[in-house]
PDB file of C-alpha atoms in Angstrom:
ATOM      1  CA  MET Q 870     136.824  81.450 264.134  1.00 75.00           C
ATOM      2  CA  THR Q 871     135.949  79.008 261.744  1.00 80.00           C
ATOM      3  CA  LEU Q 872     137.995  78.200 258.481  1.00 77.00           C
ATOM      4  CA  PHE Q 873     136.807  75.386 256.178  1.00 80.00           C
ATOM      5  CA  GLY Q 874     134.325  74.070 258.711  1.00 83.00           C
ATOM      6  CA  GLN Q 875     137.414  73.676 261.365  1.00 84.00           C
ATOM      7  CA  THR Q 876     137.272  75.802 264.452  1.00 87.00           C
ATOM      8  CA  LEU Q 877     140.444  77.650 265.088  1.00 85.00           C
ATOM      9  CA  GLY Q 878     141.646  78.434 268.432  1.00 90.00           C
ATOM     10  CA  VAL Q 879     143.837  81.462 269.494  1.00 91.00           C
ATOM     11  CA  GLN Q 880     147.203  79.587 268.848  1.00 93.00           C
ATOM     12  CA  GLU Q 881     146.136  78.581 265.438  1.00 91.00           C
ATOM     13  CA  VAL Q 882     145.056  82.180 264.409  1.00 91.00           C
ATOM     14  CA  ALA Q 883     148.286  83.481 265.776  1.00 94.00           C
ATOM     15  CA  SER Q 884     150.211  80.963 263.870  1.00 94.00           C
ATOM     16  CA  LEU Q 885     148.367  81.887 260.643  1.00 93.00           C
ATOM     17  CA  THR Q 886     148.932  85.578 261.234  1.00 96.00           C
ATOM     18  CA  LEU Q 887     152.644  85.098 261.905  1.00 97.00           C
ATOM     19  CA  LEU Q 888     153.040  82.846 258.832  1.00 97.00           C
ATOM     20  CA  LEU Q 889     151.329  85.576 256.780  1.00 98.00           C
ATOM     21  CA  ALA Q 890     153.500  88.232 258.305  1.00 98.00           C
ATOM     22  CA  THR Q 891     156.579  86.156 257.488  1.00 98.00           C
ATOM     23  CA  LEU Q 892     155.400  85.804 253.743  1.00 98.00           C
ATOM     24  CA  ILE Q 893     155.003  89.522 253.445  1.00 98.00           C
ATOM     25  CA  TYR Q 894     158.294  90.268 255.033  1.00 98.00           C
ATOM     26  CA  TRP Q 895     159.925  87.956 252.500  1.00 98.00           C
ATOM     27  CA  LEU Q 896     158.108  89.496 249.613  1.00 97.00           C
ATOM     28  CA  PHE Q 897     159.608  92.883 250.658  1.00 97.00           C
ATOM     29  CA  VAL Q 898     163.146  91.401 250.962  1.00 97.00           C
ATOM     30  CA  LEU Q 899     162.928  89.760 247.530  1.00 97.00           C
ATOM     31  CA  ARG Q 900     161.508  93.066 246.043  1.00 97.00           C
ATOM     32  CA  GLY Q 901     164.560  94.938 247.653  1.00 96.00           C
ATOM     33  CA  ALA Q 902     167.022  92.379 246.294  1.00 97.00           C
ATOM     34  CA  ARG Q 903     165.427  92.525 242.753  1.00 97.00           C
ATOM     35  CA  ASP Q 904     165.672  96.391 242.765  1.00 96.00           C
ATOM     36  CA  TYR Q 905     169.167  96.275 244.013  1.00 96.00           C
ATOM     37  CA  ARG Q 906     170.205  93.854 241.183  1.00 97.00           C
ATOM     38  CA  ARG Q 907     168.477  96.164 238.757  1.00 97.00           C
ATOM     39  CA  TRP Q 908     170.247  99.154 240.046  1.00 97.00           C
ATOM     40  CA  PHE Q 909     173.641  97.410 240.128  1.00 97.00           C
ATOM     41  CA  LYS Q 910     173.395  96.214 236.502  1.00 97.00           C
ATOM     42  CA  GLN Q 911     172.539  99.765 235.393  1.00 97.00           C
ATOM     43  CA  TRP Q 912     175.327 101.214 237.374  1.00 97.00           C
ATOM     44  CA  GLU Q 913     177.889  98.711 235.778  1.00 97.00           C
ATOM     45  CA  ALA Q 914     176.691  99.495 232.349  1.00 96.00           C
ATOM     46  CA  ASP Q 915     176.959 103.123 232.899  1.00 96.00           C
ATOM     47  CA  ARG Q 916     180.403 102.654 234.384  1.00 96.00           C
ATOM     48  CA  LYS Q 917     181.474 100.595 231.416  1.00 96.00           C
ATOM     49  CA  ALA Q 918     180.068 103.325 228.899  1.00 95.00           C
ATOM     50  CA  ARG Q 919     181.876 105.981 230.801  1.00 95.00           C
ATOM     51  CA  ARG Q 920     185.065 104.038 230.717  1.00 94.00           C
ATOM     52  CA  GLU Q 921     184.946 103.193 226.982  1.00 92.00           C
ATOM     53  CA  ALA Q 922     184.058 106.839 226.253  1.00 92.00           C
ATOM     54  CA  GLN Q 923     187.078 108.051 228.264  1.00 91.00           C
ATOM     55  CA  GLN Q 924     189.322 105.529 226.398  1.00 88.00           C
ATOM     56  CA  ARG Q 925     188.070 106.815 222.908  1.00 88.00           C
ATOM     57  CA  ALA Q 926     188.506 110.438 223.947  1.00 89.00           C
ATOM     58  CA  GLU Q 927     192.151 109.621 225.104  1.00 86.00           C
ATOM     59  CA  GLY Q 928     192.744 108.021 221.843  1.00 80.00           C
ATOM     60  CA  GLY Q 929     192.732 104.404 223.011  1.00 61.00           C
ATOM     61  CA  GLY Q 930     192.098 101.620 220.627  1.00 56.00           C
ATOM     62  CA  SER Q 931     189.853  98.783 221.364  1.00 59.00           C
ATOM     63  CA  GLY Q 932     190.750  98.664 225.078  1.00 55.00           C
ATOM     64  CA  GLY Q 933     192.822  95.514 224.906  1.00 61.00           C
ATOM     65  CA  PRO Q 934     196.498  95.451 226.142  1.00 64.00           C
ATOM     66  CA  TRP Q 935     197.621  95.390 222.388  1.00 68.00           C
ATOM     67  CA  GLY Q 936     195.451  98.402 221.669  1.00 54.00           C
TER      68      GLY Q 936
END
């Protein structure tokens, strides 16, 4: 195989393939971490909204220790 005028052997082709596979793997990992972060932020906001609604329904004040 020739790349940029340089003849590549089996070892070089295998190395490039492994490097590309590693890059693709890390892209999937980063995408999963981003999706988890997005889900967690949404879950936390929903939990906070439910908690505040419950406190308002129970007649609580601002939610602080002094009402």
